[in-house]
C-alpha cells in the first residue's frame, strides 16, 4: 500500500528589531516545514530560511498571514493564565 505524504508549514519563530532610539527596524518570520504521513504524523521536519516580513508597502512575507494566529495563540495563553490565577486565589483564600 502506497502512503500519501503531505507537507505543512507552521510558524516557528518571529523576530522583530528596533534601533537604539526605539524605532522599529524590521521583522523576520521562520517556518518549520513538516512532511506528514497518512495519519497526520510528522515523519520529517526542517527549519525553513527566515523571510522578511512586509510592513506597510515593503516587499516580504505578508504580516496579515500570521497576525490572526498570533492573536488567537495569545488569547488562549491569557485565558489559561487567568484560570490558573483564579485557581491559585481560591486555594489561598478558602
Short mmCIF file of C-alpha atoms in Angstrom, two decimals:
data_model
loop_
_atom_site.label_atom_id
_atom_site.label_comp_id
_atom_site.label_asym_id
_atom_site.label_seq_id
_atom_site.Cartn_x
_atom_site.Cartn_y
_atom_site.Cartn_z
CA UNK A 1 0.00 0.00 0.00
CA UNK A 2 1.42 3.34 -1.03
CA UNK A 3 1.44 6.12 1.53
CA UNK A 4 0.45 9.64 0.65
CA UNK A 5 2.72 12.29 2.06
CA UNK A 6 1.70 15.87 2.54
CA UNK A 7 3.72 18.89 3.53
CA UNK A 8 2.79 21.52 6.08
CA UNK A 9 4.35 24.85 7.03
CA UNK A 10 3.80 26.06 10.59
CA UNK A 11 5.10 29.30 12.12
CA UNK A 12 8.21 28.61 14.21
CA UNK A 13 9.74 31.94 15.16
CA UNK A 14 9.00 35.65 14.81
CA UNK A 15 11.81 38.15 15.30
CA UNK A 16 11.38 41.94 15.41
CA UNK A 17 14.14 44.56 15.70
CA UNK A 18 14.25 48.14 16.97
CA UNK A 19 17.11 50.64 16.86
CA UNK A 20 18.71 52.37 19.87
CA UNK A 21 16.06 55.11 19.75
CA UNK A 22 13.21 52.60 19.89
CA UNK A 23 12.24 52.89 16.22
CA UNK A 24 11.02 49.72 14.52
CA UNK A 25 13.63 48.50 12.02
CA UNK A 26 12.18 45.27 10.64
CA UNK A 27 10.97 41.75 11.30
CA UNK A 28 11.50 38.21 10.05
CA UNK A 29 9.49 35.01 10.30
CA UNK A 30 10.76 31.45 10.16
CA UNK A 31 8.61 28.41 9.43
CA UNK A 32 9.01 24.74 10.26
CA UNK A 33 8.33 22.57 7.23
CA UNK A 34 6.87 19.15 8.06
CA UNK A 35 6.26 16.03 6.00
CA UNK A 36 3.18 14.18 7.27
CA UNK A 37 2.15 10.56 6.76
CA UNK A 38 -1.41 9.39 6.06
CA UNK A 39 -2.28 9.63 9.75
CA UNK A 40 -1.06 13.22 10.05
CA UNK A 41 2.09 12.27 11.99
CA UNK A 42 5.26 14.22 11.23
CA UNK A 43 7.84 11.90 9.69
CA UNK A 44 10.36 14.63 8.84
CA UNK A 45 10.81 18.31 9.60
CA UNK A 46 13.16 21.10 8.61
CA UNK A 47 13.51 24.76 9.56
CA UNK A 48 12.95 26.95 6.55
CA UNK A 49 15.08 30.06 5.88
CA UNK A 50 13.88 33.25 7.61
CA UNK A 51 11.77 35.59 5.48
CA UNK A 52 11.49 39.35 5.86
CA UNK A 53 8.01 40.44 6.93
CA UNK A 54 6.42 43.23 4.94
CA UNK A 55 5.31 46.23 6.93
CA UNK A 56 3.19 48.73 5.03
CA UNK A 57 4.29 48.75 1.40
CA UNK A 58 7.57 46.86 1.93
CA UNK A 59 8.22 43.65 0.00
CA UNK A 60 8.28 40.43 2.00
CA UNK A 61 6.08 37.91 3.77
CA UNK A 62 2.65 39.50 4.43
CA UNK A 63 2.15 40.16 8.14
CA UNK A 64 -1.58 39.51 7.75
CA UNK A 65 -0.80 35.84 7.06
CA UNK A 66 0.35 35.28 10.67
CA UNK A 67 -1.15 38.09 12.71
CA UNK A 68 -4.52 36.42 13.22
CA UNK A 69 -2.93 33.19 14.51
CA UNK A 70 -0.66 35.18 16.85
CA UNK A 71 -3.72 36.90 18.29
CA UNK A 72 -5.51 33.57 18.77
CA UNK A 73 -2.50 31.98 20.46
CA UNK A 74 -2.00 34.99 22.74
CA UNK A 75 -5.67 35.00 23.76
CA UNK A 76 -5.56 31.27 24.53
CA UNK A 77 -2.48 31.81 26.70
CA UNK A 78 -4.12 34.72 28.53
CA UNK A 79 -7.22 32.63 29.18
CA UNK A 80 -5.16 29.74 30.56
CA UNK A 81 -3.18 32.08 32.83
CA UNK A 82 -6.36 33.75 34.10
CA UNK A 83 -7.78 30.34 35.03
CA UNK A 84 -4.53 29.49 36.80
CA UNK A 85 -4.63 32.77 38.76
CA UNK A 86 -8.24 32.16 39.74
CA UNK A 87 -7.40 28.64 40.91
CA UNK A 88 -4.44 29.88 42.96
CA UNK A 89 -6.54 32.65 44.53
CA UNK A 90 -9.23 30.15 45.52
CA UNK A 91 -6.65 27.80 47.03
CA UNK A 92 -5.06 30.57 49.12
CA UNK A 93 -8.41 32.06 50.27
CA UNK A 94 -10.61 29.12 51.32
#
